[in-house]
Amino acid sequence: MKYVPNILSFLRLALCPVFVWAFFNLSPVCAFGIFAFASILDIIDGFIARKFSCITVLGKILDPVADKVLQLSAVVCFTLNGFLSWIVVVLLGLKELTLLIGGGIISKKQRNMVYSNAFGKIASFMTSLSLCMLFFINGFLAPFKTAVYIFLYLSVILSIVAMVQYGLISVFNVGKPKETKPKKSET
């Protein structure tokens, strides 16, 4: 059971090129199914890891990498299809590159890794949800097209804010409780 979450994360990574192929060669419904299945696997692997104490260092790295590769794959596909502006690819791509380089530098200097927290998980969930909605932008969500795009752009902004928060926590220790030494009791 210990390795099940990591296997699911590897499966999500393996589904990324399948998703891209399906997006351009099969129906949008099929591509959506793969994207949704991979997103559900993310929830399942996180649940299993926490419920059965199967959290590993590899999993802490692999899980967010699988999320980001899937999300960036979808953003690139939607951009190439004309649904999204290149600014979304650039912003998310630069954010992920900054996190990768910055995380590597921080890990090396401080021997400390910053893993996703609730704020980052909410941003990632919102991004995945908005990408799921984008599949139906010309279908039943057509009357809500503007709202879907606003939600997507808000999720991108939230992702950038989460990155800044990680940076503040990692570099400047903002928001971390300060260690205090116990006072000597007076006798």
PDB file of N, CA and C in Angstrom, residues 64 68 95-96 98-100 102-103 106 110 112-124 158-174 176:
ATOM      1  N   PRO A  64       2.796  17.070  -7.112  1.00  0.00           N
ATOM      2  CA  PRO A  64       2.586  18.379  -7.742  1.00  0.00           C
ATOM      3  C   PRO A  64       3.144  18.457  -9.167  1.00  0.00           C
ATOM      4  N   LYS A  68       0.962  19.710 -12.367  1.00  0.00           N
ATOM      5  CA  LYS A  68       1.371  20.831 -13.218  1.00  0.00           C
ATOM      6  C   LYS A  68       1.563  20.401 -14.669  1.00  0.00           C
ATOM      7  N   LYS A  95       5.556  30.755 -14.000  1.00  0.00           N
ATOM      8  CA  LYS A  95       5.333  30.455 -12.577  1.00  0.00           C
ATOM      9  C   LYS A  95       5.932  29.106 -12.211  1.00  0.00           C
ATOM     10  N   GLU A  96       5.679  28.099 -13.036  1.00  0.00           N
ATOM     11  CA  GLU A  96       6.199  26.763 -12.749  1.00  0.00           C
ATOM     12  C   GLU A  96       7.723  26.715 -12.863  1.00  0.00           C
ATOM     13  N   THR A  98       9.727  29.253 -12.330  1.00  0.00           N
ATOM     14  CA  THR A  98      10.210  29.965 -11.146  1.00  0.00           C
ATOM     15  C   THR A  98      10.158  29.069  -9.918  1.00  0.00           C
ATOM     16  N   LEU A  99       9.065  28.337  -9.758  1.00  0.00           N
ATOM     17  CA  LEU A  99       8.956  27.413  -8.614  1.00  0.00           C
ATOM     18  C   LEU A  99      10.001  26.311  -8.686  1.00  0.00           C
ATOM     19  N   LEU A 100      10.240  25.800  -9.878  1.00  0.00           N
ATOM     20  CA  LEU A 100      11.219  24.729 -10.052  1.00  0.00           C
ATOM     21  C   LEU A 100      12.624  25.220  -9.706  1.00  0.00           C
ATOM     22  N   GLY A 102      13.493  28.158  -8.165  1.00  0.00           N
ATOM     23  CA  GLY A 102      13.527  28.680  -6.797  1.00  0.00           C
ATOM     24  C   GLY A 102      13.492  27.576  -5.761  1.00  0.00           C
ATOM     25  N   GLY A 103      12.652  26.575  -5.987  1.00  0.00           N
ATOM     26  CA  GLY A 103      12.583  25.444  -5.053  1.00  0.00           C
ATOM     27  C   GLY A 103      13.890  24.689  -4.984  1.00  0.00           C
ATOM     28  N   ILE A 106      16.362  26.918  -2.994  1.00  0.00           N
ATOM     29  CA  ILE A 106      16.011  26.917  -1.567  1.00  0.00           C
ATOM     30  C   ILE A 106      16.336  25.570  -0.933  1.00  0.00           C
ATOM     31  N   GLN A 110      18.955  25.763   2.030  1.00  0.00           N
ATOM     32  CA  GLN A 110      18.372  25.593   3.359  1.00  0.00           C
ATOM     33  C   GLN A 110      18.149  24.142   3.742  1.00  0.00           C
ATOM     34  N   ASN A 112      15.820  22.394   2.928  1.00  0.00           N
ATOM     35  CA  ASN A 112      14.429  22.404   3.351  1.00  0.00           C
ATOM     36  C   ASN A 112      13.561  22.585   2.119  1.00  0.00           C
ATOM     37  N   MET A 113      12.572  21.756   1.962  1.00  0.00           N
ATOM     38  CA  MET A 113      11.656  21.885   0.839  1.00  0.00           C
ATOM     39  C   MET A 113      10.326  22.439   1.318  1.00  0.00           C
ATOM     40  N   VAL A 114       9.730  23.277   0.490  1.00  0.00           N
ATOM     41  CA  VAL A 114       8.403  23.783   0.801  1.00  0.00           C
ATOM     42  C   VAL A 114       7.413  22.990  -0.040  1.00  0.00           C
ATOM     43  N   TYR A 115       6.517  22.315   0.643  1.00  0.00           N
ATOM     44  CA  TYR A 115       5.529  21.505  -0.053  1.00  0.00           C
ATOM     45  C   TYR A 115       4.221  22.274  -0.125  1.00  0.00           C
ATOM     46  N   SER A 116       3.340  21.807  -0.954  1.00  0.00           N
ATOM     47  CA  SER A 116       2.088  22.529  -1.136  1.00  0.00           C
ATOM     48  C   SER A 116       1.302  22.579   0.172  1.00  0.00           C
ATOM     49  N   ASN A 117       0.665  23.720   0.370  1.00  0.00           N
ATOM     50  CA  ASN A 117      -0.191  23.888   1.537  1.00  0.00           C
ATOM     51  C   ASN A 117      -1.623  24.057   1.049  1.00  0.00           C
ATOM     52  N   ALA A 118      -2.527  24.362   1.943  1.00  0.00           N
ATOM     53  CA  ALA A 118      -3.946  24.453   1.580  1.00  0.00           C
ATOM     54  C   ALA A 118      -4.176  25.512   0.505  1.00  0.00           C
ATOM     55  N   PHE A 119      -3.498  26.644   0.599  1.00  0.00           N
ATOM     56  CA  PHE A 119      -3.677  27.718  -0.365  1.00  0.00           C
ATOM     57  C   PHE A 119      -3.252  27.260  -1.768  1.00  0.00           C
ATOM     58  N   GLY A 120      -2.110  26.606  -1.860  1.00  0.00           N
ATOM     59  CA  GLY A 120      -1.642  26.093  -3.148  1.00  0.00           C
ATOM     60  C   GLY A 120      -2.551  25.012  -3.706  1.00  0.00           C
ATOM     61  N   LYS A 121      -3.084  24.165  -2.821  1.00  0.00           N
ATOM     62  CA  LYS A 121      -3.993  23.106  -3.267  1.00  0.00           C
ATOM     63  C   LYS A 121      -5.308  23.684  -3.786  1.00  0.00           C
ATOM     64  N   ILE A 122      -5.779  24.740  -3.144  1.00  0.00           N
ATOM     65  CA  ILE A 122      -7.003  25.392  -3.615  1.00  0.00           C
ATOM     66  C   ILE A 122      -6.763  26.005  -4.995  1.00  0.00           C
ATOM     67  N   ALA A 123      -5.618  26.654  -5.175  1.00  0.00           N
ATOM     68  CA  ALA A 123      -5.280  27.257  -6.474  1.00  0.00           C
ATOM     69  C   ALA A 123      -5.197  26.184  -7.556  1.00  0.00           C
ATOM     70  N   SER A 124      -4.579  25.062  -7.243  1.00  0.00           N
ATOM     71  CA  SER A 124      -4.455  23.972  -8.208  1.00  0.00           C
ATOM     72  C   SER A 124      -5.832  23.382  -8.539  1.00  0.00           C
ATOM     73  N   LEU A 158      -4.531  33.363  -8.673  1.00  0.00           N
ATOM     74  CA  LEU A 158      -4.408  32.691  -7.375  1.00  0.00           C
ATOM     75  C   LEU A 158      -3.175  31.791  -7.347  1.00  0.00           C
ATOM     76  N   SER A 159      -2.876  31.130  -8.454  1.00  0.00           N
ATOM     77  CA  SER A 159      -1.678  30.288  -8.535  1.00  0.00           C
ATOM     78  C   SER A 159      -0.409  31.121  -8.371  1.00  0.00           C
ATOM     79  N   ILE A 160      -0.406  32.289  -8.968  1.00  0.00           N
ATOM     80  CA  ILE A 160       0.761  33.174  -8.842  1.00  0.00           C
ATOM     81  C   ILE A 160       0.885  33.682  -7.410  1.00  0.00           C
ATOM     82  N   VAL A 161      -0.240  34.034  -6.791  1.00  0.00           N
ATOM     83  CA  VAL A 161      -0.221  34.475  -5.393  1.00  0.00           C
ATOM     84  C   VAL A 161       0.286  33.335  -4.496  1.00  0.00           C
ATOM     85  N   ALA A 162      -0.134  32.102  -4.777  1.00  0.00           N
ATOM     86  CA  ALA A 162       0.342  30.947  -3.999  1.00  0.00           C
ATOM     87  C   ALA A 162       1.850  30.794  -4.149  1.00  0.00           C
ATOM     88  N   MET A 163       2.384  31.028  -5.353  1.00  0.00           N
ATOM     89  CA  MET A 163       3.826  30.947  -5.564  1.00  0.00           C
ATOM     90  C   MET A 163       4.549  32.014  -4.735  1.00  0.00           C
ATOM     91  N   VAL A 164       4.016  33.231  -4.729  1.00  0.00           N
ATOM     92  CA  VAL A 164       4.620  34.307  -3.940  1.00  0.00           C
ATOM     93  C   VAL A 164       4.585  33.932  -2.463  1.00  0.00           C
ATOM     94  N   GLN A 165       3.483  33.351  -2.028  1.00  0.00           N
ATOM     95  CA  GLN A 165       3.371  32.922  -0.632  1.00  0.00           C
ATOM     96  C   GLN A 165       4.439  31.873  -0.304  1.00  0.00           C
ATOM     97  N   TYR A 166       4.633  30.892  -1.202  1.00  0.00           N
ATOM     98  CA  TYR A 166       5.673  29.890  -0.981  1.00  0.00           C
ATOM     99  C   TYR A 166       7.031  30.556  -0.849  1.00  0.00           C
ATOM    100  N   GLY A 167       7.276  31.539  -1.714  1.00  0.00           N
ATOM    101  CA  GLY A 167       8.552  32.255  -1.668  1.00  0.00           C
ATOM    102  C   GLY A 167       8.740  32.986  -0.354  1.00  0.00           C
ATOM    103  N   LEU A 168       7.703  33.669   0.104  1.00  0.00           N
ATOM    104  CA  LEU A 168       7.798  34.389   1.369  1.00  0.00           C
ATOM    105  C   LEU A 168       8.048  33.440   2.535  1.00  0.00           C
ATOM    106  N   ILE A 169       7.348  32.324   2.528  1.00  0.00           N
ATOM    107  CA  ILE A 169       7.528  31.341   3.601  1.00  0.00           C
ATOM    108  C   ILE A 169       8.932  30.755   3.553  1.00  0.00           C
ATOM    109  N   SER A 170       9.402  30.421   2.361  1.00  0.00           N
ATOM    110  CA  SER A 170      10.680  29.741   2.211  1.00  0.00           C
ATOM    111  C   SER A 170      11.878  30.651   2.423  1.00  0.00           C
ATOM    112  N   VAL A 171      11.828  31.833   1.842  1.00  0.00           N
ATOM    113  CA  VAL A 171      12.998  32.709   1.872  1.00  0.00           C
ATOM    114  C   VAL A 171      13.019  33.581   3.116  1.00  0.00           C
ATOM    115  N   PHE A 172      11.870  34.145   3.452  1.00  0.00           N
ATOM    116  CA  PHE A 172      11.844  35.115   4.541  1.00  0.00           C
ATOM    117  C   PHE A 172      11.194  34.581   5.811  1.00  0.00           C
ATOM    118  N   ASN A 173      10.779  33.329   5.801  1.00  0.00           N
ATOM    119  CA  ASN A 173      10.129  32.699   6.944  1.00  0.00           C
ATOM    120  C   ASN A 173       8.895  33.464   7.414  1.00  0.00           C
ATOM    121  N   VAL A 174       8.231  34.135   6.488  1.00  0.00           N
ATOM    122  CA  VAL A 174       7.016  34.870   6.814  1.00  0.00           C
ATOM    123  C   VAL A 174       5.909  33.864   7.106  1.00  0.00           C
ATOM    124  N   LYS A 176       5.768  31.703   9.472  1.00  0.00           N
ATOM    125  CA  LYS A 176       6.179  30.558  10.281  1.00  0.00           C
ATOM    126  C   LYS A 176       6.235  30.989  11.741  1.00  0.00           C
TER     127      LYS A 176
END
